[in-house]
Coordinates of C-alpha atoms and ligand atoms in Angstrom, one line a residue:
Chain A
M711 CA -20.0 2.6 -7.0
K712 CA -17.4 5.8 -6.7
D713 CA -19.9 7.2 -4.2
Q714 CA -20.6 4.2 -2.4
E715 CA -20.7 4.6 1.1
L716 CA -17.5 3.8 2.7
Y717 CA -18.3 4.0 6.5
Q718 CA -21.3 1.6 7.0
E719 CA -22.9 2.2 10.7
M720 CA -21.0 -1.0 11.5
I721 CA -17.4 0.7 10.8
L722 CA -18.6 4.1 12.3
D723 CA -19.8 1.9 15.3
H724 CA -16.6 0.1 15.8
Y725 CA -14.3 3.0 15.5
R726 CA -16.3 4.9 18.5
N727 CA -16.7 2.0 20.5
P728 CA -13.5 -0.4 19.8
R729 CA -13.7 -3.7 21.0
N730 CA -10.7 -5.0 23.2
C731 CA -8.9 -1.8 22.9
C732 CA -6.3 -1.9 25.3
S733 CA -2.5 -3.3 26.0
M734 CA -2.4 -6.8 27.4
E735 CA 0.1 -8.6 30.3
N736 CA 2.0 -11.0 29.0
P737 CA 0.8 -12.0 25.7
T738 CA 2.4 -14.8 23.9
H739 CA 2.3 -13.0 20.6
C740 CA 2.6 -9.5 19.8
A741 CA 3.8 -7.1 16.7
E742 CA 3.7 -3.4 15.9
G743 CA 2.3 -2.3 12.5
D744 CA 2.8 1.0 10.7
N745 CA 1.5 2.6 7.6
P746 CA 4.4 4.9 6.8
L747 CA 2.2 6.7 4.3
C748 CA -0.4 7.7 6.9
G749 CA 1.4 7.7 9.9
D750 CA -1.2 4.8 11.3
H751 CA 0.2 2.8 14.2
L752 CA -1.1 -0.8 15.6
E753 CA -0.3 -3.0 18.4
V754 CA -1.7 -6.1 18.0
F755 CA -1.5 -8.7 21.3
V756 CA -2.8 -12.1 21.2
K757 CA -2.4 -14.7 24.3
V758 CA -2.5 -18.1 22.9
D759 CA -3.5 -21.1 24.7
G760 CA -3.3 -25.0 23.5
K761 CA -3.3 -23.2 19.8
I762 CA -6.5 -21.2 20.8
I763 CA -6.8 -17.7 20.7
Q764 CA -8.0 -17.2 24.3
E765 CA -7.4 -12.8 24.3
I766 CA -6.9 -10.8 21.6
N767 CA -6.4 -7.0 21.7
F768 CA -5.0 -3.9 19.7
Q769 CA -4.4 -0.5 20.6
G770 CA -2.7 2.5 18.5
S771 CA -4.0 5.5 16.4
G772 CA -5.6 5.8 12.5
C773 CA -8.7 6.6 10.8
A774 CA -11.9 5.3 11.4
V775 CA -11.0 2.1 8.4
S776 CA -8.1 1.0 10.6
Q777 CA -9.4 1.0 14.0
A778 CA -13.0 -0.7 12.8
S779 CA -10.6 -3.5 11.0
A780 CA -9.1 -3.9 14.3
S781 CA -11.5 -4.0 16.5
M782 CA -13.7 -6.6 14.1
M783 CA -10.6 -8.2 13.9
T784 CA -10.6 -8.5 17.3
E785 CA -13.8 -10.0 17.9
N786 CA -13.6 -12.4 15.0
L787 CA -10.8 -14.0 16.1
K788 CA -11.4 -14.9 20.0
G789 CA -11.6 -18.4 20.3
K790 CA -10.3 -19.2 16.9
T791 CA -6.8 -21.6 16.2
I792 CA -4.3 -19.7 14.7
E793 CA -4.9 -22.0 11.8
E794 CA -8.2 -20.7 11.8
A795 CA -7.4 -17.2 12.2
L796 CA -5.2 -17.4 9.3
K797 CA -7.7 -18.5 7.1
V798 CA -10.0 -15.7 8.0
F799 CA -6.7 -13.7 7.4
D800 CA -6.4 -15.0 3.8
K801 CA -10.2 -14.6 2.8
V802 CA -10.1 -10.9 4.4
H803 CA -6.8 -10.6 2.2
V804 CA -8.9 -11.5 -0.9
M805 CA -11.8 -9.1 -0.1
L806 CA -9.7 -6.2 0.4
T807 CA -7.7 -6.4 -2.5
G808 CA -10.3 -8.2 -4.9
Y809 CA -7.6 -10.8 -5.7
H810 CA -8.9 -14.5 -5.9
P811 CA -5.7 -16.7 -6.2
D812 CA -8.1 -19.7 -6.9
E813 CA -11.7 -19.2 -8.3
E814 CA -13.5 -22.1 -7.1
S815 CA -15.0 -21.0 -4.3
E816 CA -14.8 -22.6 -1.4
D817 CA -16.5 -21.0 1.5
K818 CA -15.5 -17.0 1.5
A819 CA -18.2 -15.5 3.6
L820 CA -16.7 -13.6 6.6
G821 CA -20.0 -12.6 8.2
K822 CA -19.8 -9.2 10.0
L823 CA -16.6 -8.5 8.4
E824 CA -17.9 -8.2 5.3
A825 CA -18.8 -4.9 6.2
L826 CA -15.4 -4.0 5.3
S827 CA -15.9 -4.8 1.5
G828 CA -16.3 -1.6 0.4
V829 CA -13.2 -0.6 1.1
A830 CA -12.1 -2.6 -2.3
Q831 CA -13.7 0.5 -4.3
F832 CA -11.1 3.0 -2.8
P833 CA -7.4 1.7 -3.7
M834 CA -6.1 4.4 -1.5
R835 CA -7.7 2.9 1.9
I836 CA -7.0 -0.4 1.4
K837 CA -3.9 -0.1 3.6
C838 CA -5.9 1.3 6.3
A839 CA -8.2 -1.6 6.5
S840 CA -5.0 -4.5 6.1
L841 CA -2.9 -3.0 8.6
A842 CA -4.4 -4.9 11.7
W843 CA -4.6 -8.1 9.4
H844 CA -0.8 -8.1 8.7
T845 CA 0.0 -6.9 12.0
L846 CA -1.8 -10.0 13.4
K847 CA 0.3 -12.4 10.9
S848 CA 3.6 -10.9 12.3
A849 CA 2.5 -11.4 15.4
L850 CA 1.6 -15.0 15.0
K851 CA 4.4 -15.5 13.0
E852 CA 6.8 -13.8 15.5
E853 CA 8.4 -11.9 13.2
E854 CA 10.9 -9.3 14.1
E855 CA 10.7 -6.6 12.0
P856 CA 7.2 -4.5 12.4
A857 CA 5.0 -4.8 10.0
T858 CA 3.9 -2.6 7.2
T859 CA 1.7 -2.0 4.3
E860 CA 4.3 -0.2 2.3
Chain B
M372 CA -7.8 33.7 -12.2
N373 CA -6.5 31.9 -15.0
R374 CA -8.8 28.6 -14.0
E375 CA -9.7 27.9 -17.5
D376 CA -6.2 27.5 -18.8
F377 CA -6.3 24.2 -16.6
P378 CA -7.9 21.6 -18.0
L379 CA -8.2 19.6 -14.7
L380 CA -9.8 22.1 -12.9
W381 CA -13.5 22.4 -14.9
E382 CA -14.6 20.2 -11.9
G383 CA -13.4 19.7 -8.7
V384 CA -12.0 22.2 -5.9
Y385 CA -8.1 21.2 -6.0
L386 CA -6.2 22.1 -2.8
D387 CA -3.2 19.8 -3.2
S388 CA -0.8 21.8 -5.4
G389 CA 1.9 21.0 -2.3
A390 CA 2.0 17.7 -3.9
T391 CA 1.8 18.7 -7.2
S392 CA 0.3 21.4 -9.2
Q393 CA -2.2 21.0 -12.4
K394 CA -0.8 22.0 -15.7
P395 CA -2.0 24.8 -18.0
L396 CA -2.7 23.7 -21.6
Q397 CA 0.4 26.0 -22.5
V398 CA 2.3 23.5 -21.2
I399 CA 0.5 20.4 -22.0
E400 CA 0.7 21.7 -25.6
R401 CA 4.0 22.5 -25.6
I402 CA 4.9 19.0 -24.5
D403 CA 2.9 17.6 -27.4
R404 CA 4.3 19.9 -29.8
Y405 CA 7.7 18.8 -29.0
Y406 CA 6.8 15.5 -29.6
R407 CA 4.6 15.9 -32.9
N408 CA 7.0 18.3 -34.7
E409 CA 10.4 18.4 -32.8
N410 CA 11.6 15.0 -31.1
A411 CA 15.2 13.9 -31.3
N412 CA 18.1 13.1 -29.1
V413 CA 20.2 16.4 -28.5
H414 CA 23.9 17.1 -28.2
R415 CA 24.0 14.1 -30.9
G416 CA 23.0 14.2 -34.2
V417 CA 24.5 16.3 -36.9
Y418 CA 20.9 16.5 -38.8
E419 CA 18.9 19.4 -38.2
L420 CA 15.9 18.0 -36.0
S421 CA 18.6 17.0 -33.7
A422 CA 20.2 20.5 -33.8
K423 CA 16.9 22.1 -33.4
A424 CA 16.2 20.0 -30.1
T425 CA 19.2 20.8 -28.8
V426 CA 18.7 24.5 -29.1
L427 CA 15.3 24.2 -27.1
Y428 CA 17.1 22.2 -24.7
E429 CA 19.3 24.8 -23.8
E430 CA 17.3 27.8 -24.4
A431 CA 15.1 26.0 -21.8
R432 CA 18.1 26.0 -19.5
E433 CA 18.7 29.8 -20.5
R434 CA 15.2 30.9 -19.3
V435 CA 15.4 28.8 -16.3
A436 CA 18.6 30.6 -15.4
R437 CA 17.1 34.0 -15.9
F438 CA 14.1 32.9 -14.0
I439 CA 15.7 32.6 -10.7
G440 CA 18.4 35.1 -11.2
A441 CA 21.2 32.5 -12.1
V442 CA 23.6 31.9 -15.5
R443 CA 22.8 28.8 -17.8
D444 CA 26.2 27.1 -16.8
E445 CA 24.8 26.8 -13.0
I446 CA 21.5 25.1 -14.0
I447 CA 21.7 21.1 -13.8
F448 CA 18.4 19.5 -14.5
T449 CA 17.6 16.3 -12.8
R450 CA 14.5 14.4 -12.0
G451 CA 13.3 16.7 -9.0
T452 CA 14.3 18.4 -5.8
T453 CA 15.1 14.2 -4.3
E454 CA 17.4 14.1 -6.9
S455 CA 18.7 17.7 -6.7
I456 CA 19.3 17.1 -3.0
N457 CA 21.0 13.7 -3.3
M458 CA 23.2 15.2 -5.8
T459 CA 24.3 17.7 -3.9
A460 CA 25.3 15.5 -1.2
F461 CA 27.2 12.9 -3.3
S462 CA 28.9 15.2 -5.4
F463 CA 29.2 18.3 -3.2
A464 CA 29.4 17.4 0.4
E465 CA 30.6 13.8 0.6
P466 CA 34.1 14.4 -0.6
L467 CA 34.9 17.0 2.2
M468 CA 33.3 15.2 5.1
Q469 CA 35.4 14.0 8.0
P470 CA 34.4 12.0 11.0
G471 CA 33.0 14.4 13.3
D472 CA 32.1 17.0 10.7
E473 CA 28.3 18.2 11.0
I474 CA 25.4 19.1 8.6
L475 CA 22.6 21.0 9.8
I476 CA 18.9 20.7 8.9
S477 CA 15.7 22.2 10.3
H478 CA 13.4 20.1 12.1
M479 CA 10.7 21.2 9.7
E480 CA 12.3 19.5 6.6
H481 CA 10.6 17.0 4.2
H482 CA 12.3 13.8 4.1
A483 CA 14.0 14.5 0.8
N484 CA 16.2 16.9 2.8
I485 CA 16.5 14.6 5.8
V486 CA 17.5 11.2 4.6
P487 CA 20.3 11.8 2.0
W488 CA 22.0 13.8 5.1
Q489 CA 21.4 10.8 7.4
L490 CA 22.8 8.5 4.7
L491 CA 25.9 10.9 4.1
C492 CA 26.6 10.6 8.0
E493 CA 26.5 6.9 8.2
R494 CA 29.1 7.0 5.3
T495 CA 31.3 9.5 6.4
G496 CA 31.1 9.4 10.5
A497 CA 30.0 12.9 9.9
V498 CA 27.1 14.1 12.5
L499 CA 23.3 15.2 11.6
K500 CA 22.4 18.1 13.9
V501 CA 19.0 19.6 13.8
I502 CA 17.7 23.3 14.0
P503 CA 14.7 23.2 16.3
I504 CA 11.3 25.2 15.6
D505 CA 9.0 26.9 18.1
R506 CA 5.6 26.4 18.5
N507 CA 4.4 29.0 16.0
G508 CA 6.5 26.8 13.7
N509 CA 9.3 29.4 13.2
L510 CA 13.0 28.3 13.4
D511 CA 14.5 29.3 16.5
R512 CA 17.0 31.9 15.4
P513 CA 19.5 32.2 18.3
A514 CA 19.7 28.1 18.4
L515 CA 20.5 28.5 14.6
S516 CA 23.2 30.5 15.3
A517 CA 24.7 28.5 18.1
L518 CA 24.5 25.5 15.5
L519 CA 26.4 27.4 12.9
T520 CA 29.8 26.2 14.4
G521 CA 33.6 25.5 12.5
R522 CA 32.3 22.0 12.3
T523 CA 29.5 22.6 9.8
R524 CA 30.1 21.5 6.4
L525 CA 26.7 22.5 5.2
L526 CA 23.5 24.1 6.5
A527 CA 20.3 22.4 4.2
L528 CA 17.2 24.2 4.9
T529 CA 13.7 24.5 3.1
H530 CA 12.7 27.8 1.7
I531 CA 8.9 27.3 2.4
S532 CA 7.9 24.3 4.7
N533 CA 5.2 21.9 2.7
V534 CA 3.3 21.6 6.1
L535 CA 3.4 24.5 8.0
G536 CA 3.9 27.1 5.2
T537 CA 6.7 28.9 6.7
V538 CA 8.5 31.0 5.0
N539 CA 12.0 31.1 6.3
P540 CA 14.2 34.2 6.0
V541 CA 16.4 32.2 4.2
K542 CA 18.3 35.4 2.9
E543 CA 19.3 36.5 6.3
I544 CA 20.3 32.8 7.6
I545 CA 22.5 32.5 4.5
A546 CA 24.4 35.6 5.0
E547 CA 24.8 34.4 8.6
A548 CA 26.2 31.4 7.6
H549 CA 28.6 32.7 4.8
E550 CA 30.2 35.3 7.7
K551 CA 31.3 31.6 9.2
G552 CA 32.5 30.2 5.7
I553 CA 29.1 27.8 5.7
P554 CA 28.0 27.1 2.4
V555 CA 24.0 27.0 2.3
L556 CA 21.4 24.4 0.0
I557 CA 18.0 25.7 0.0
D558 CA 15.2 23.3 -0.6
G559 CA 13.0 25.6 -2.8
A560 CA 10.6 22.8 -3.7
Q561 CA 7.6 24.8 -2.5
A562 CA 8.5 28.3 -3.1
V563 CA 9.8 28.7 -7.0
G564 CA 5.8 28.4 -8.1
R565 CA 4.6 31.0 -5.5
T566 CA 7.4 33.6 -5.0
K567 CA 9.9 35.2 -6.6
V568 CA 13.2 33.5 -5.9
D569 CA 16.6 35.2 -7.1
V570 CA 19.3 32.9 -6.2
N571 CA 22.0 35.7 -6.9
D572 CA 20.3 38.0 -4.3
L573 CA 19.7 35.2 -1.8
D574 CA 23.4 34.1 -2.8
A575 CA 22.4 30.6 -1.8
D576 CA 25.3 28.0 -2.7
F577 CA 22.5 25.3 -4.0
Y578 CA 18.8 26.1 -4.7
A579 CA 16.8 22.7 -5.6
F580 CA 13.6 22.7 -7.2
S581 CA 10.8 20.5 -9.0
G582 CA 9.1 21.4 -12.4
H583 CA 5.9 19.7 -11.4
K584 CA 5.3 21.7 -8.3
M585 CA 5.7 24.7 -10.5
Y586 CA 3.1 24.4 -13.0
G587 CA 5.2 21.9 -15.1
P588 CA 5.7 18.5 -15.9
T589 CA 6.9 15.9 -13.3
G590 CA 10.1 14.3 -13.5
I591 CA 12.3 17.3 -14.0
G592 CA 14.0 19.3 -11.7
I593 CA 16.6 21.6 -11.1
L594 CA 19.6 21.8 -9.1
Y595 CA 21.5 25.5 -9.1
G596 CA 24.8 25.7 -8.1
K597 CA 27.4 28.1 -8.0
K598 CA 29.8 27.8 -10.3
K599 CA 32.8 27.6 -8.3
H600 CA 31.2 24.4 -6.6
L601 CA 30.2 23.0 -9.4
E602 CA 33.2 23.4 -11.2
K603 CA 35.0 21.2 -8.3
M604 CA 32.3 18.9 -7.8
R605 CA 32.5 14.9 -8.5
P606 CA 30.0 13.6 -11.1
Y607 CA 27.3 12.1 -9.9
Q608 CA 26.2 9.7 -12.3
S609 CA 28.5 8.6 -15.4
G610 CA 27.8 7.5 -18.6
G611 CA 27.3 9.5 -22.0
D612 CA 27.2 13.0 -22.5
M613 CA 29.1 13.9 -19.1
I614 CA 32.1 13.1 -20.5
L615 CA 34.8 15.2 -22.9
R616 CA 36.9 12.2 -24.0
V617 CA 36.8 8.3 -23.0
T618 CA 39.8 6.0 -23.4
F619 CA 39.8 2.9 -21.3
E620 CA 42.7 4.2 -19.1
K621 CA 41.1 7.4 -18.6
T622 CA 38.2 9.6 -19.0
T623 CA 37.9 13.5 -18.8
W624 CA 34.6 14.9 -18.0
N625 CA 32.5 17.4 -19.9
E626 CA 32.5 21.3 -18.6
I627 CA 29.6 22.0 -16.3
P628 CA 26.4 21.6 -16.4
H629 CA 26.7 18.6 -18.6
K630 CA 29.2 17.0 -16.3
F631 CA 25.9 16.3 -14.0
E632 CA 23.6 15.0 -16.6
A633 CA 24.7 11.5 -17.8
G634 CA 22.8 9.7 -20.4
T635 CA 19.8 11.5 -22.2
P636 CA 18.0 14.0 -20.5
N637 CA 14.1 14.5 -20.1
I638 CA 13.9 16.6 -22.7
A639 CA 10.5 17.0 -23.3
G640 CA 10.2 17.5 -19.3
T641 CA 12.5 20.3 -19.9
I642 CA 10.8 22.2 -22.9
G643 CA 7.5 21.6 -20.7
L644 CA 9.4 23.6 -17.9
A645 CA 10.5 26.4 -19.8
E646 CA 7.1 26.9 -21.0
A647 CA 5.5 27.0 -17.1
V648 CA 8.4 29.2 -16.7
R649 CA 6.8 31.4 -19.4
Y650 CA 3.4 31.2 -18.1
L651 CA 4.6 31.8 -14.8
E652 CA 6.7 35.1 -16.2
R653 CA 3.6 36.5 -18.4
I654 CA 1.6 36.5 -15.0
G655 CA 4.4 37.7 -13.1
M656 CA 5.5 36.5 -9.8
D657 CA 4.6 39.5 -8.2
E658 CA 1.1 39.1 -8.7
V659 CA 1.0 35.0 -8.1
E660 CA 2.3 36.1 -4.8
A661 CA -0.1 38.7 -4.2
A662 CA -3.4 36.4 -5.5
E663 CA -2.4 33.7 -3.3
D664 CA -1.4 35.8 -0.3
E665 CA -5.2 37.0 -0.6
V666 CA -6.5 33.5 -0.5
M667 CA -4.3 32.2 2.1
S668 CA -5.6 35.0 4.5
Y669 CA -9.3 34.0 3.6
A670 CA -8.4 30.4 4.6
L671 CA -6.7 31.1 7.5
E672 CA -9.5 33.2 8.6
K673 CA -12.4 30.9 7.3
L674 CA -10.7 27.9 8.5
G675 CA -9.8 29.7 12.0
R676 CA -14.1 30.0 12.5
I677 CA -14.6 26.2 12.4
E678 CA -15.5 24.7 15.7
G679 CA -12.8 22.6 16.4
L680 CA -10.6 22.8 14.0
E681 CA -6.7 23.7 14.9
I682 CA -4.3 24.9 12.5
I683 CA -0.7 23.3 13.0
G684 CA 1.6 26.2 13.6
S685 CA 1.1 29.9 13.0
P686 CA 4.5 31.0 11.6
D687 CA 5.4 34.9 11.1
R688 CA 4.9 34.6 7.3
R689 CA 2.9 31.9 5.6
S690 CA 2.6 30.6 1.9
G691 CA 0.8 27.5 0.4
A692 CA -0.2 25.3 2.9
I693 CA -2.6 25.3 5.7
T694 CA -2.1 22.0 8.1
F695 CA -5.0 21.1 10.3
T696 CA -6.5 18.7 12.8
L697 CA -10.4 18.6 13.2
G698 CA -11.5 17.1 16.8
D699 CA -11.1 13.8 16.7
A700 CA -11.8 13.1 12.9
H701 CA -9.0 11.7 11.4
P702 CA -7.6 13.1 8.5
H703 CA -7.9 10.2 6.2
D704 CA -11.9 9.8 6.9
I705 CA -11.4 14.0 6.1
A706 CA -9.9 13.5 3.1
H707 CA -11.9 10.4 2.2
E708 CA -15.3 12.6 2.4
L709 CA -13.9 15.4 1.0
A710 CA -13.1 13.7 -1.9
R711 CA -16.7 12.5 -2.4
K712 CA -17.5 16.0 -2.8
N713 CA -14.8 16.5 -5.2
I714 CA -12.2 18.4 -2.9
A715 CA -9.2 17.0 -3.2
V716 CA -6.7 17.4 -0.1
R717 CA -3.7 15.7 1.3
A718 CA -3.8 13.6 4.5
G719 CA -1.3 11.7 6.3
H720 CA 2.3 12.8 7.6
H721 CA 3.0 14.7 4.4
C722 CA 6.9 13.4 4.2
A723 CA 8.1 15.4 7.1
Q724 CA 7.4 12.7 10.2
P725 CA 9.8 14.1 12.8
L726 CA 7.9 17.8 12.4
M727 CA 4.6 15.7 13.0
N728 CA 6.2 14.0 16.1
F729 CA 7.1 17.8 17.4
Y730 CA 3.3 18.6 17.0
K731 CA 2.4 15.1 18.6
V732 CA -0.2 14.2 15.5
P733 CA 0.6 11.0 13.6
A734 CA -1.1 12.8 10.6
A735 CA -3.1 15.8 9.8
T736 CA -5.3 17.2 6.7
R737 CA -3.3 19.8 4.4
M738 CA -4.5 22.1 2.0
S739 CA -2.3 23.8 -0.6
L740 CA -3.0 26.6 -2.9
G741 CA -2.1 27.3 -6.4
L742 CA -2.6 30.2 -8.8
Y743 CA -6.0 28.7 -9.6
N744 CA -7.4 28.7 -6.4
G745 CA -10.1 31.5 -5.6
K746 CA -12.4 32.0 -2.1
E747 CA -15.1 29.9 -3.6
D748 CA -12.9 27.0 -3.4
I749 CA -11.8 27.8 0.2
D750 CA -15.5 28.3 1.2
K751 CA -16.6 24.9 -0.2
L752 CA -13.9 23.3 1.7
A753 CA -15.2 25.2 4.7
D754 CA -18.7 24.0 4.6
A755 CA -17.9 20.5 4.0
L756 CA -15.9 20.2 7.2
P757 CA -18.0 20.6 10.3
E758 CA -20.5 18.1 8.7
I759 CA -17.2 16.0 8.1
R760 CA -16.4 16.6 12.3
E761 CA -19.8 15.6 13.3
K762 CA -19.8 12.5 11.6
F763 CA -16.7 11.0 12.8
K764 CA -17.1 12.2 16.4
L765 CA -16.1 9.5 19.1
Ligands
PLP1513 C1 9.7 20.9 0.7 C2 9.7 19.8 0.1 N1 11.2 19.2 -0.6 C3 11.0 18.4 -1.3 C4 10.3 17.6 -2.1 C5 10.6 16.5 -2.7 O1 10.4 16.8 -4.2 P1 10.1 15.9 -5.4 O2 9.5 15.0 -5.3 O3 9.9 16.6 -6.5 O4 11.4 15.4 -5.8 C6 8.7 18.3 -1.4 C7 7.6 17.6 -2.5 O5 6.7 17.0 -1.5 C8 8.9 19.3 -0.9 O6 7.6 19.6 -0.4

């Protein structure tokens, strides 16, 4: 397991060609996130209309894992309701941390996002992969403090 | 050199001694022996074991003192550089501070030599001033001179930068500060295991360092302070052992250095530290420094030839560390891929965010040397990097 390839093609592809990577005019929700351990920084912008995520963008700097995770997140969540998005957040969290709060398995399938599942093998990288997601959550909850993965 | 003394180095390339050094068998076995045969509390028991532990503990103080040119009463055992700096801030600097007074640090400090001063300023209304650096990573000396004013109460400066490897000319700077009557604390975390440090020759007022970066155990650190300061300073923590007499009305403090060592100290750590000092003394600090300098020059040359690799800073004198960026490959990805090849380096901001901001890099990769590193380690690193750069090319 130790030598498992973390950087699947899909991750490298999203890193090199990030989707929805730009700022946004008049977002309804936005937040900044930091990973103080590594200096990664992300901003997530969301435009919600009638509970549906119409648009979701990110920008920032960080490693391949953090950027790919953000890019894949925006692709995945566009068109979903906030409630659905938060459900995906929970599933991703479980996938990354390997922590299953309730074992009776409701649907855990994450589709393309499963490319990120390798991160769970590398505890030091979990924060990289989860940064975008924590930032999104704090945007949706409109928390005052910047998100952090510390 | 001496690689066989370090059990963890039998496989892999360890280039993260700036974070913590590996420990030689001599240190590991000394701690083992202490717990097997010599464990007892110090300064308390009347039985022989306790008396012996006390002797070992105080002998360690003596050895550390001699190693850095101090006398035993001037050596306070702490948990590490961080605690040593906090102790200086609380016990020495804070009672001196009036609103508008200034604390001077540099732009290349580790967070451990920034944040305690920031908090001190918040508590006292003092002002934190920062000595700028140039692009090469040297201190701006004229600016430094201008910042040493009648309002400066303390200059706190790193001896060797953990990011740039800059060796600051601390002796000259201390002399300059002293001309203006300003005391100086030196953060020696990166220096003590790498170069000969003589606090008396430097004339430092305070010198802070950690056992774990000089081949000793974690959880043990040292604050050297000039006797005249330590005697006047207020205790840092209070409790047992730091007192002479306690009544409910009044407590009198124990003499230095015990005044600053409340509670049961890290006895095993101290004894392990003394063994690390003995280890370094056996090799000789001149030898340690010369060997590391040789590997450092080799590394600078070898890494300098890698396409897309940029070394941060080129200080007049460098020791310990090289921090670099590599094309658009992110430091985490670099460190991750190096780890797969059993090469350990550090990635991130290295607890020096203001310095990283100065160079406008959010994160970078750092290789740092220990006395066990040879040119073959540098070769392995240099061979791995071009491949990684290709993989993460944007
Ligand atoms: C220059 C410098 N100062 C202070 C410290 C803090 O040392 P410690 O964590 O042992 O307290 C370090 C360690 O990284 C350092 O490199």
